[in-house]
Amino acid sequence: MGAREAGREAAGGDGVASPVTAADREDPADRSAPETTGGTPDRSVTADAGHDMTATGGTPDRSVTADAGRGRTATGGTPNRGVTAVVGGGAAGIAAAKALIEAGLPVLGVERAASLGGLWRLDADTASYEGLRLNTSKPRTEFSDFPMPAGWPDYPSRAQLLEYLRSYADRFGVGERFRFGTTLESARRTGDGWELELTGPEGPYRETVEHLVVANGHNHEPRLPEPPYPGTFTGTESHAHDYVTPAGLAGRRVLVVGTGNSAMDIAAELSGHASAVLLSARRGVWVLPKRLLGRPSDQLNGALAALLPWRVRQVVSQAVLRVADRKPAGPRLPAPREGVLQDHPTLSDSVPRLIAEGKVLARQGIARLDGPRVHFADGRVDEVDHIVWCTGYRAVTPFLDTATMPDPASALLYRHVFPIGDDTISYVGLMQSTGSALPVVEAQSRLVAAVRAGTHRLPDPATARRIASAELDAARDRWGGRRPHMRIDVDQYLRVMDRELRAAPSRALAGRRILVTGAAGTFGRAMSARFTAQGARVVGLDIVGTAHPGDSEIPIIACDITSQESVDAAVAEAADLLGGIDLLVNNAGRGGPAPAELAPGEEVEAQLRLNLLGAWRVTATVMPHLVRTRGRVVFIASRMALLPLPLAAAYGVSKRALAAYADALRLEVGTHVGVTTVYPSMVRSPIHDSTRQAGLSLDAVSRPEPVEGVVDAIVRAVTARRAPRDVATTARGRVEMMVGRHAPSLADRLVRRTVAARVAAGDFAGAPLAAGMVSRHRSRGR
């Protein structure tokens, strides 16, 4: 959102002596090694599935009788049972307090400044400066229930955003819950929650609260290059945090180091006051115009985000930028090596023009310092009087011990909010967003309030870790090692949070009696948890049943679905447990290497028996129950049923046959039973391990998708008024289904091209089952 180096998307206030700071977009070294994280070993998987998802549902409400704004003592703790303490009075703290208030929960806000507003206040302890403006437009910045004034410009100023935040707080009674001029010195866990050591206008005192929301921002502790550049500089230096106006640097030769938003702003402001302005860019950066095709530029990507994955959006966005490029001829900043959506966007209409006109001098990264001279990586040397380090901020939590938070910039948090397995503390605003922070902290605050009110249940630790680790892997894939733990794509994140929060109070499946095959696998557990959370009664079938009642959230009956005798007994037992069956989800499946050119062996027969005949056998056995209850049956097929891939022919053939069986069944029982086929893409799970071990992984051909999205699609299908015929789980999947059905030749060409590229890259070298295909591709290329 804002133009400060950390993107002005930092959303916190000043509730502590040295508040939380998330690292700036402009990492001075980009040298920190990414953290290695892992989940827990998965159980035996028989479903075509992968990551796990959030189980939602009610939890017993906590006692919430204390008035958080009252009852403190100067010498001892006040046991504020049920109270949530919110540390920081910036955008994140305001949003958190507002959400908690709306949920009917007592709130104690702590802010060391005399008023709300956080970093948008123009004080000595904030990172604001006089000319600061947002770099996200009004519709992409405002809270969902409080629009900005229509007469404001597309990109409001610092003063306007400060006014907006204070008006928002007034509208929802947030300020009444805060203690101002109060610093949180330390927070320690107690048996009752958290003991807070506070210093207020009347001196030190203690409070005990049940939950702690860390929402105090991350633009307070400046970060300088680490390690320092070689040599010694004899001029003066400052950090962007200390910059307020250009007047203090008038007439001097100033070097601005960095390419983030604050570096651009400061360089542009100094160009009319300093005798010379140099801008050092260690790496290339995308400098975007604030308006593109007649609209604020962030709105273009926001519109595409609803339709396209980020890689496709990136291609489209870069094409539009090339077409719309009207930068004047002359010098430019170095070209970026990463795509436009793989770094935090830097917006400036003036800096490219000033560089082209020679009013701001572009320089490469610093090689060393030598008295008044600065040596740059390309050998150029310049004398400068002052260096402004626009190199970001350090993430710290000085009021928490290292056992609670070792390193905020490397914390693995569920949805970037909750530590894994701990719902007594949450973090709001500890992230780096591709857009404005306000909608993000609003969504995070709603999640915290839902958990505190008991209307939303966090997943079990193993599930939460798998979800957070999958998100971290995706962030590393996109942003590399530049603080991936904190990175979020604002549009994608808000969609995920919206789905989760919408699901929380839902009881759409209340009373439904559901039988799920492959229930012990990763995907089966995720699906069963969602069904249960929405009020359904669920029984599972799997090759391995529940050994002990506490081993699973649902009863799982041992059943070999390739045996009619086993299926008959298991379905009868399930019907007795449930008192009937309203919905059958055929989820059990098996994958493995099986090239089509080779004679079918045991693996092919095993996949056909399980994926097709097993589902057929269970469905036929359950059908009398479904006809009697006018129920539904769902088949989990695969995108490979419509868009076939080589080397896994048995899987694709069995899933295509399964879809054909569903079509035939619909014609026979459709007057009484709804029949739906769901077509997910690849979902990471052990089902793919045997193919990968055989050297035939198709990871680069079939794009993975999160299991949560597949579960969402299934829930929508089974709760729809009428059973849909075919369901794709993603927008990309709908396109692939359309191409596979209506342009099969095109689909074949696309797959062949991708496979040929992988063969050429040697991806299948040493895989005996792919030897024939590899040989033919090589002979064709000669």
XYZ file of N, CA and C in Angstrom, residues 245-477:
699
model
N 11.725 15.160 5.441
C 11.619 16.070 4.300
C 12.994 16.182 3.648
N 13.074 16.664 2.401
C 14.375 16.794 1.724
C 15.187 17.995 2.177
N 14.614 18.841 3.013
C 15.297 20.101 3.347
C 16.662 19.875 3.983
N 16.795 18.887 4.844
C 18.044 18.666 5.552
C 19.185 18.215 4.661
N 18.883 17.782 3.414
C 19.921 17.318 2.500
C 20.080 18.239 1.298
N 19.533 19.421 1.375
C 19.624 20.363 0.261
C 21.083 20.712 -0.025
N 21.431 20.766 -1.305
C 22.747 21.168 -1.740
C 23.823 20.117 -1.589
N 23.478 18.910 -1.195
C 24.474 17.862 -0.978
C 24.361 16.785 -2.054
N 25.469 16.058 -2.242
C 25.455 14.906 -3.147
C 25.002 13.685 -2.326
N 23.840 13.151 -2.702
C 23.202 12.117 -1.881
C 23.105 10.815 -2.681
N 23.524 9.729 -2.051
C 23.359 8.395 -2.623
C 22.219 7.700 -1.890
N 21.194 7.311 -2.630
C 20.070 6.549 -2.081
C 20.298 5.083 -2.450
N 20.338 4.210 -1.459
C 20.622 2.791 -1.678
C 19.338 1.989 -1.516
N 18.926 1.360 -2.603
C 17.721 0.541 -2.557
C 16.826 0.833 -3.753
N 15.896 -0.069 -4.001
C 14.984 0.116 -5.131
C 13.534 -0.106 -4.727
N 13.258 -0.059 -3.447
C 11.878 -0.181 -2.986
C 11.139 1.131 -3.136
N 9.921 1.137 -2.632
C 9.088 2.317 -2.811
C 9.616 3.550 -2.083
N 10.156 3.367 -0.883
C 10.677 4.533 -0.185
C 11.919 5.078 -0.876
N 12.775 4.195 -1.415
C 13.954 4.666 -2.146
C 13.534 5.507 -3.339
N 12.522 5.056 -4.072
C 12.042 5.811 -5.230
C 11.477 7.164 -4.802
N 10.674 7.148 -3.757
C 10.073 8.400 -3.279
C 11.136 9.398 -2.839
N 12.090 8.898 -2.045
C 13.112 9.791 -1.497
C 14.004 10.331 -2.610
N 14.396 9.482 -3.539
C 15.225 9.945 -4.658
C 14.492 11.004 -5.462
N 13.204 10.786 -5.712
C 12.434 11.762 -6.490
C 12.323 13.083 -5.743
N 12.069 13.033 -4.435
C 11.944 14.267 -3.659
C 13.275 15.023 -3.593
N 14.376 14.297 -3.439
C 15.684 14.945 -3.315
C 16.145 15.579 -4.621
N 15.626 15.098 -5.755
C 16.129 15.585 -7.044
C 15.926 17.083 -7.224
N 14.990 17.667 -6.518
C 14.788 19.108 -6.626
C 15.504 19.904 -5.554
N 16.257 19.216 -4.675
C 16.886 19.910 -3.553
C 18.380 19.597 -3.430
N 18.759 18.348 -3.601
C 20.173 17.974 -3.493
C 20.926 18.432 -4.731
N 22.230 18.597 -4.599
C 23.028 18.998 -5.759
C 23.170 17.848 -6.750
N 23.117 16.609 -6.246
C 23.131 15.418 -7.107
C 22.474 14.289 -6.338
N 21.739 13.462 -7.062
C 21.080 12.302 -6.455
C 21.502 11.060 -7.233
N 22.070 10.095 -6.530
C 22.440 8.824 -7.126
C 21.558 7.738 -6.523
N 21.149 6.774 -7.343
C 20.284 5.695 -6.883
C 20.982 4.372 -7.169
N 21.377 3.655 -6.101
C 22.110 2.395 -6.244
C 21.137 1.225 -6.231
N 21.175 0.439 -7.303
C 20.318 -0.737 -7.430
C 21.199 -1.976 -7.537
N 21.200 -2.798 -6.494
C 22.022 -4.006 -6.495
C 21.489 -5.044 -7.467
N 20.190 -5.022 -7.717
C 19.579 -5.939 -8.677
C 18.478 -5.204 -9.419
N 18.083 -5.758 -10.542
C 17.041 -5.133 -11.333
C 15.705 -5.144 -10.617
N 14.861 -4.200 -10.973
C 13.566 -4.087 -10.323
C 12.537 -3.619 -11.337
N 11.330 -4.103 -11.186
C 10.214 -3.627 -12.003
C 9.684 -2.336 -11.376
N 9.745 -1.259 -12.125
C 9.169 0.003 -11.682
C 7.891 0.217 -12.489
N 6.764 0.102 -11.822
C 5.478 0.151 -12.500
C 4.896 1.547 -12.450
N 4.199 1.940 -13.495
C 3.482 3.218 -13.440
C 2.287 3.100 -12.518
N 1.858 4.206 -11.964
C 0.705 4.164 -11.070
C -0.611 4.015 -11.827
N -0.604 4.342 -13.101
C -1.793 4.157 -13.927
C -1.408 3.374 -15.176
N -2.280 2.457 -15.563
C -2.016 1.596 -16.710
C -3.337 1.358 -17.422
N -3.347 1.632 -18.713
C -4.564 1.481 -19.521
C -5.726 2.277 -18.936
N -5.397 3.449 -18.400
C -6.430 4.348 -17.903
C -6.922 4.050 -16.509
N -6.335 3.067 -15.827
C -6.776 2.700 -14.480
C -5.566 2.580 -13.573
N -5.759 2.675 -12.254
C -4.651 2.370 -11.346
C -4.084 0.988 -11.654
N -2.776 0.892 -11.741
C -2.155 -0.324 -12.261
C -2.415 -1.552 -11.394
N -2.596 -1.384 -10.089
C -2.829 -2.563 -9.256
C -4.195 -3.186 -9.508
N -5.109 -2.423 -10.107
C -6.435 -2.963 -10.375
C -6.414 -3.942 -11.547
N -5.480 -3.780 -12.458
C -5.367 -4.713 -13.576
C -5.002 -6.100 -13.067
N -3.967 -6.187 -12.233
C -3.574 -7.490 -11.711
C -4.644 -8.062 -10.804
N -5.347 -7.186 -10.064
C -6.421 -7.660 -9.207
C -7.540 -8.300 -9.996
N -7.858 -7.734 -11.154
C -8.907 -8.315 -11.990
C -8.473 -9.654 -12.559
N -7.195 -9.761 -12.954
C -6.694 -11.018 -13.503
C -6.599 -12.101 -12.435
N -6.372 -11.685 -11.189
C -6.165 -12.657 -10.125
C -7.390 -13.521 -9.884
N -8.567 -12.997 -10.191
C -9.788 -13.776 -9.993
C -9.927 -14.877 -11.031
N -9.138 -14.804 -12.121
C -9.308 -15.736 -13.228
C -8.111 -16.627 -13.482
N -6.892 -16.138 -13.184
C -5.693 -16.810 -13.656
C -4.708 -17.077 -12.520
N -3.954 -18.169 -12.589
C -2.864 -18.387 -11.628
C -1.765 -17.349 -11.851
N -0.900 -17.194 -10.845
C 0.036 -16.076 -10.887
C 1.010 -16.171 -12.054
N 1.413 -17.367 -12.442
C 2.364 -17.468 -13.557
C 1.739 -16.944 -14.847
N 0.479 -17.267 -15.069
C -0.196 -16.763 -16.272
C -0.408 -15.261 -16.155
N -0.808 -14.805 -14.966
C -0.970 -13.358 -14.748
C 0.328 -12.617 -15.028
N 1.438 -13.234 -14.624
C 2.730 -12.586 -14.827
C 3.020 -12.396 -16.307
N 2.761 -13.423 -17.100
C 2.975 -13.310 -18.548
C 2.104 -12.212 -19.133
N 0.827 -12.195 -18.736
C -0.096 -11.178 -19.250
C 0.340 -9.787 -18.805
N 0.669 -9.642 -17.525
C 1.061 -8.335 -16.998
C 2.309 -7.798 -17.689
N 3.299 -8.661 -17.900
C 4.523 -8.207 -18.551
C 4.278 -7.831 -20.007
N 3.379 -8.557 -20.653
C 3.042 -8.197 -22.034
C 2.377 -6.830 -22.081
N 1.463 -6.578 -21.151
C 0.797 -5.272 -21.103
C 1.801 -4.167 -20.813
N 2.736 -4.428 -19.896
C 3.745 -3.419 -19.562
C 4.630 -3.098 -20.760
N 4.975 -4.117 -21.540
C 5.797 -3.865 -22.728
C 5.041 -3.015 -23.745
N 3.774 -3.319 -23.939
C 2.971 -2.555 -24.902
C 2.779 -1.120 -24.433
N 2.567 -0.954 -23.124
C 2.267 0.367 -22.592
C 3.507 1.152 -22.184
N 4.696 0.606 -22.404
C 5.935 1.253 -21.964
C 6.138 2.567 -22.715
N 6.006 3.668 -21.966
C 6.228 5.000 -22.575
C 7.369 5.730 -21.869
N 8.292 4.982 -21.287
C 9.411 5.619 -20.602
C 10.266 6.362 -21.621
N 10.725 7.553 -21.281
C 11.542 8.324 -22.228
C 12.862 7.636 -22.513
N 13.400 7.911 -23.693
C 14.700 7.350 -24.067
C 15.781 7.896 -23.145
N 16.798 7.085 -22.884
C 17.888 7.513 -22.029
C 18.244 6.433 -21.043
N 19.038 6.748 -20.031
C 19.454 5.744 -19.043
C 18.256 5.152 -18.302
N 18.449 3.918 -17.879
C 17.401 3.248 -17.110
C 18.038 2.432 -15.984
N 17.209 2.032 -15.043
C 17.660 1.103 -14.026
C 17.902 -0.260 -14.668
N 18.737 -1.102 -14.045
C 18.996 -2.421 -14.644
C 17.717 -3.234 -14.781
N 17.667 -4.053 -15.825
C 16.491 -4.890 -16.077
C 16.384 -5.972 -15.003
N 15.187 -6.267 -14.557
C 15.018 -7.304 -13.537
C 15.216 -8.697 -14.116
N 15.717 -9.589 -13.284
C 15.879 -10.982 -13.709
C 14.645 -11.815 -13.379
N 13.909 -11.406 -12.361
C 12.710 -12.136 -11.976
C 11.500 -11.525 -12.674
N 10.398 -12.275 -12.660
C 9.161 -11.774 -13.244
C 8.538 -10.689 -12.387
N 7.601 -9.975 -12.967
C 7.019 -8.813 -12.297
C 6.242 -9.202 -11.046
N 5.722 -10.415 -10.980
C 4.977 -10.838 -9.801
C 5.817 -11.657 -8.835
N 7.139 -11.653 -9.036
C 8.017 -12.409 -8.163
C 8.835 -11.515 -7.248
N 8.419 -10.292 -7.098
C 9.022 -9.381 -6.148
C 7.961 -8.362 -5.762
N 8.231 -7.644 -4.666
C 7.250 -6.642 -4.271
C 7.235 -5.525 -5.303
N 6.064 -5.100 -5.757
C 6.016 -4.081 -6.800
C 6.516 -2.729 -6.301
N 7.288 -2.057 -7.131
C 7.735 -0.697 -6.866
C 7.028 0.222 -7.844
N 6.297 1.187 -7.331
C 5.526 2.079 -8.179
C 6.146 3.474 -8.178
N 6.339 4.016 -9.355
C 6.833 5.390 -9.473
C 6.602 5.888 -10.889
N 5.959 7.021 -11.000
C 5.807 7.665 -12.307
C 6.981 8.585 -12.612
N 7.668 9.049 -11.560
C 8.665 10.092 -11.759
C 10.093 9.574 -11.895
N 10.472 8.514 -11.169
C 11.872 8.096 -11.150
C 12.379 7.667 -12.520
N 11.649 6.841 -13.314
C 12.171 6.502 -14.651
C 12.429 7.738 -15.502
N 11.548 8.733 -15.394
C 11.742 9.957 -16.177
C 12.958 10.730 -15.661
N 13.100 10.829 -14.342
C 14.234 11.564 -13.774
C 15.559 10.896 -14.123
N 15.586 9.576 -14.162
C 16.816 8.872 -14.542
C 17.124 9.118 -16.010
N 16.099 9.034 -16.861
C 16.308 9.269 -18.294
C 16.812 10.686 -18.553
N 16.351 11.650 -17.743
C 16.765 13.049 -17.910
C 18.077 13.359 -17.212
N 18.650 12.398 -16.481
C 19.910 12.628 -15.792
C 19.770 13.358 -14.476
N 18.558 13.549 -13.985
C 18.365 14.242 -12.710
C 18.517 13.292 -11.520
N 18.371 12.014 -11.783
C 18.728 10.970 -10.827
C 19.666 10.037 -11.564
N 20.843 9.761 -10.972
C 21.868 8.982 -11.650
C 21.805 7.528 -11.186
N 21.503 6.636 -12.116
C 21.398 5.206 -11.790
C 22.786 4.615 -11.595
N 22.955 3.861 -10.537
C 24.220 3.202 -10.241
C 23.955 1.738 -9.878
N 24.979 0.900 -10.081
C 24.865 -0.494 -9.692
C 25.087 -0.639 -8.191
N 25.131 -1.886 -7.723
C 25.338 -2.111 -6.304
C 26.697 -1.646 -5.830
N 26.805 -1.378 -4.544
C 28.058 -0.889 -3.963
C 29.056 -2.038 -3.854
N 30.302 -1.752 -4.276
C 31.391 -2.731 -4.117
C 32.170 -2.451 -2.835
N 32.505 -1.172 -2.601
C 33.207 -0.818 -1.368
C 33.125 0.688 -1.147
N 33.456 1.086 0.079
C 33.466 2.491 0.474
C 34.914 2.926 0.685
N 35.197 4.162 0.321
C 36.581 4.647 0.392
C 36.549 6.127 0.715
N 36.467 6.437 2.030
C 36.410 7.839 2.441
C 35.145 8.490 1.909
N 35.281 9.567 1.123
C 34.082 10.212 0.560
C 33.613 9.546 -0.731
N 34.372 8.546 -1.193
C 34.068 7.913 -2.476
C 33.349 6.583 -2.273
N 32.479 6.285 -3.252
C 31.768 5.010 -3.272
C 32.119 4.305 -4.578
N 32.632 3.086 -4.452
C 32.972 2.275 -5.617
C 31.804 1.329 -5.900
N 31.367 1.296 -7.159
C 30.226 0.473 -7.536
C 30.690 -0.780 -8.276
N 29.786 -1.722 -8.428
C 30.135 -3.040 -8.963
C 30.677 -2.980 -10.380
N 30.296 -1.973 -11.154
C 30.771 -1.880 -12.538
C 32.064 -1.092 -12.666
N 32.679 -0.732 -11.533
C 33.936 0.010 -11.550
C 33.787 1.514 -11.463
N 32.591 2.015 -11.568
C 32.375 3.458 -11.470
C 32.630 3.915 -10.032
N 33.167 5.142 -9.898
C 33.442 5.717 -8.585
C 32.813 7.104 -8.524
N 32.104 7.396 -7.426
C 31.485 8.711 -7.241
C 31.771 9.209 -5.837
N 31.948 10.521 -5.729
C 32.045 11.144 -4.408
C 30.641 11.552 -3.968
N 30.314 11.218 -2.729
C 29.008 11.600 -2.190
C 29.190 12.157 -0.796
N 28.238 12.976 -0.389
C 28.280 13.583 0.943
C 27.462 12.804 1.961
N 26.400 12.143 1.463
C 25.475 11.499 2.400
C 24.894 10.241 1.744
N 24.732 9.207 2.544
C 24.079 7.977 2.071
C 22.779 7.786 2.837
N 21.698 7.564 2.101
C 20.414 7.199 2.715
C 20.208 5.701 2.462
N 20.244 4.919 3.510
C 20.068 3.475 3.383
C 18.576 3.128 3.402
N 18.048 2.790 2.244
C 16.647 2.343 2.142
C 16.656 0.817 2.080
N 17.139 0.230 3.139
C 17.446 -1.200 3.144
C 16.568 -1.985 4.105
N 15.455 -1.421 4.491
C 14.444 -2.212 5.153
C 14.523 -2.222 6.658
N 13.807 -3.173 7.219
C 13.598 -3.245 8.657
C 13.774 -4.669 9.142
N 14.152 -4.783 10.396
C 14.440 -6.080 10.984
C 13.213 -6.592 11.741
N 12.920 -7.872 11.581
C 11.788 -8.468 12.289
C 12.228 -8.935 13.670
N 11.658 -8.349 14.716
C 11.998 -8.713 16.093
C 10.742 -8.709 16.953
N 10.769 -9.499 18.020
C 9.704 -9.479 19.030
C 10.366 -9.419 20.406
N 10.841 -8.259 20.828
C 11.628 -8.162 22.056
C 10.837 -8.450 23.322
N 9.537 -8.373 23.282
C 8.721 -8.608 24.470
C 8.366 -10.092 24.637
N 8.760 -10.927 23.652
C 8.541 -12.371 23.737
C 9.886 -13.075 23.879
N 9.921 -14.145 24.678
C 11.167 -14.897 24.778
C 11.376 -15.711 23.501
N 12.612 -16.132 23.283
C 12.947 -16.820 22.035
C 12.290 -18.182 21.927
N 11.883 -18.771 23.047
C 11.171 -20.039 22.980
C 9.795 -19.848 22.345
N 9.198 -18.690 22.582
C 7.883 -18.397 21.997
C 8.013 -17.966 20.549
N 8.974 -17.111 20.249
C 9.164 -16.626 18.882
C 10.647 -16.457 18.615
N 11.305 -17.490 18.076
C 12.753 -17.395 17.803
C 13.082 -16.325 16.765
N 12.323 -16.294 15.667
C 12.599 -15.343 14.589
C 11.303 -15.070 13.832
N 10.700 -13.906 14.008
C 9.423 -13.620 13.341
C 9.488 -13.747 11.826
N 10.650 -13.452 11.231
C 10.757 -13.517 9.772
C 10.816 -14.946 9.256
N 10.997 -15.918 10.150
C 11.084 -17.321 9.729
C 10.073 -18.189 10.465
N 9.010 -17.573 10.955
C 8.016 -18.323 11.718
C 7.049 -19.030 10.772
N 6.823 -20.304 11.025
C 5.831 -21.067 10.263
C 4.499 -20.935 10.984
N 3.613 -20.138 10.423
C 2.326 -19.848 11.052
C 1.189 -20.368 10.178
N 0.169 -20.896 10.811
C -1.018 -21.323 10.070
C -1.752 -20.081 9.571
N -1.917 -19.993 8.268
C -2.535 -18.831 7.602
C -1.819 -17.534 7.961
N -0.526 -17.633 8.305
C 0.279 -16.465 8.683
C -0.253 -15.794 9.955
N -0.978 -16.543 10.759
C -1.604 -15.966 11.952
C -1.258 -16.758 13.208
N -1.511 -18.077 13.219
C -1.395 -18.876 14.439
C -0.169 -19.773 14.398
N 0.636 -19.784 15.488
C 1.687 -20.791 15.592
C 1.055 -22.181 15.565
N 1.772 -23.134 15.015
C 1.234 -24.485 14.882
C 0.956 -25.067 16.268
N -0.283 -25.472 16.494
C -0.666 -26.113 17.744
C -0.839 -25.177 18.920
N -0.937 -23.872 18.686
C -1.041 -22.907 19.785
C -2.087 -21.861 19.433
N -3.192 -21.832 20.161
C -4.222 -20.833 19.893
C -4.304 -19.782 20.997
N -3.221 -19.670 21.811
C -3.203 -18.651 22.858
C -2.525 -17.369 22.404
N -1.894 -17.386 21.242
C -1.223 -16.205 20.698
C -1.446 -16.178 19.193
N -1.584 -15.007 18.644
C -1.762 -14.863 17.201
C -1.017 -13.625 16.733
N -0.760 -13.601 15.425
C -0.006 -12.499 14.813
C -0.852 -11.921 13.692
N -1.096 -10.647 13.748
C -1.865 -9.960 12.716
C -0.960 -8.915 12.077
N -0.731 -9.061 10.770
C 0.105 -8.110 10.054
C 1.550 -8.532 9.911
N 1.931 -9.722 10.381
C 3.312 -10.194 10.250
C 3.447 -10.897 8.906
N 3.486 -10.115 7.838
C 3.532 -10.675 6.488
C 4.009 -9.600 5.527
N 4.360 -10.025 4.322
C 4.689 -9.125 3.227
C 3.739 -9.444 2.081
N 2.868 -8.508 1.803
C 1.800 -8.723 0.833
C 2.162 -8.114 -0.508
N 1.627 -8.688 -1.569
C 1.810 -8.104 -2.893
C 0.936 -6.876 -3.097
N 0.090 -6.580 -2.148
C -0.785 -5.410 -2.256
C -0.960 -4.769 -0.900
N -2.098 -4.162 -0.699
C -2.374 -3.463 0.548
C -2.461 -4.425 1.717
N -2.061 -3.939 2.885
C -2.159 -4.763 4.088
C -3.542 -4.707 4.709
N -4.308 -3.658 4.455
C -5.567 -3.498 5.179
C -6.548 -4.655 4.955
N -6.819 -5.066 3.712
C -7.711 -6.220 3.548
C -7.140 -7.495 4.164
N -5.812 -7.618 4.178
C -5.181 -8.815 4.746
C -5.380 -8.846 6.263
N -5.072 -7.746 6.948
C -5.217 -7.754 8.409
C -6.687 -7.833 8.807
N -7.569 -7.351 7.960
C -8.996 -7.503 8.231
C -9.373 -8.986 8.226
N -8.911 -9.736 7.217
C -9.206 -11.161 7.138
C -8.551 -11.914 8.291
N -7.312 -11.577 8.603
C -6.627 -12.238 9.714
C -7.349 -11.976 11.032
N -7.819 -10.769 11.209
C -8.529 -10.415 12.442
C -9.840 -11.172 12.564
N -10.521 -11.360 11.453
C -11.763 -12.132 11.479
C -11.486 -13.581 11.870
N -10.361 -14.127 11.402
C -9.998 -15.490 11.778
C -9.716 -15.571 13.270
N -8.949 -14.629 13.797
C -8.655 -14.619 15.231
C -9.947 -14.528 16.040
N -10.840 -13.633 15.648
C -12.093 -13.451 16.384
C -12.949 -14.712 16.330
N -12.977 -15.385 15.168
C -13.781 -16.601 15.038
C -13.236 -17.710 15.932
N -11.918 -17.830 15.987
C -11.312 -18.840 16.852
C -11.564 -18.504 18.316
N -11.401 -17.246 18.676
C -11.620 -16.835 20.076
C -13.076 -16.997 20.491
N -14.000 -16.762 19.561
C -15.419 -16.882 19.887
C -15.906 -18.328 19.866
N -15.084 -19.235 19.358
C -15.471 -20.633 19.303
C -16.311 -21.004 18.103
N -16.419 -20.119 17.114
C -17.201 -20.444 15.914
C -16.338 -21.045 14.818
N -15.034 -21.127 15.053
C -14.127 -21.714 14.067
C -13.063 -22.496 14.811
N -12.791 -23.686 14.350
C -11.804 -24.533 14.996
C -10.581 -24.650 14.103
N -9.418 -24.430 14.690
C -8.180 -24.602 13.950
C -7.946 -26.090 13.695
N -7.267 -26.427 12.618
C -6.979 -27.844 12.355
C -6.008 -28.399 13.375
N -5.937 -29.714 13.440
C -4.976 -30.343 14.324
C -3.564 -29.953 13.897
N -2.594 -30.038 14.803
C -1.236 -29.552 14.487
C -0.629 -30.161 13.238
N -0.811 -31.470 13.030
C -0.209 -32.096 11.855
C -0.818 -31.524 10.572
N -2.130 -31.353 10.579
C -2.792 -30.782 9.403
C -2.368 -29.347 9.190
N -2.354 -28.564 10.274
C -1.956 -27.161 10.159
C -0.540 -27.031 9.627
N 0.351 -27.912 10.084
C 1.739 -27.842 9.620
C 1.831 -28.175 8.133
N 1.062 -29.173 7.696
C 1.103 -29.530 6.277
C 0.592 -28.377 5.416
N -0.467 -27.719 5.860
C -1.008 -26.588 5.092
C 0.010 -25.453 5.047
N 0.552 -25.091 6.216
C 1.523 -23.994 6.268
C 2.772 -24.331 5.474
N 3.224 -25.573 5.539
C 4.425 -25.971 4.797
C 4.177 -25.931 3.298
N 2.976 -26.327 2.874
C 2.649 -26.265 1.443
C 2.629 -24.823 0.963
N 2.089 -23.918 1.774
C 2.088 -22.505 1.406
C 3.506 -21.953 1.363
N 4.343 -22.404 2.289
C 5.738 -21.968 2.293
C 6.465 -22.466 1.049
N 6.211 -23.705 0.656
C 6.828 -24.240 -0.557
C 6.418 -23.419 -1.777
N 5.146 -23.055 -1.844
C 4.667 -22.242 -2.969
C 5.318 -20.867 -2.957
N 5.508 -20.295 -1.764
C 6.164 -18.986 -1.666
C 7.619 -19.080 -2.107
N 8.305 -20.144 -1.721
C 9.696 -20.309 -2.149
C 9.770 -20.477 -3.662
N 8.811 -21.197 -4.212
C 8.798 -21.397 -5.659
C 8.641 -20.070 -6.383
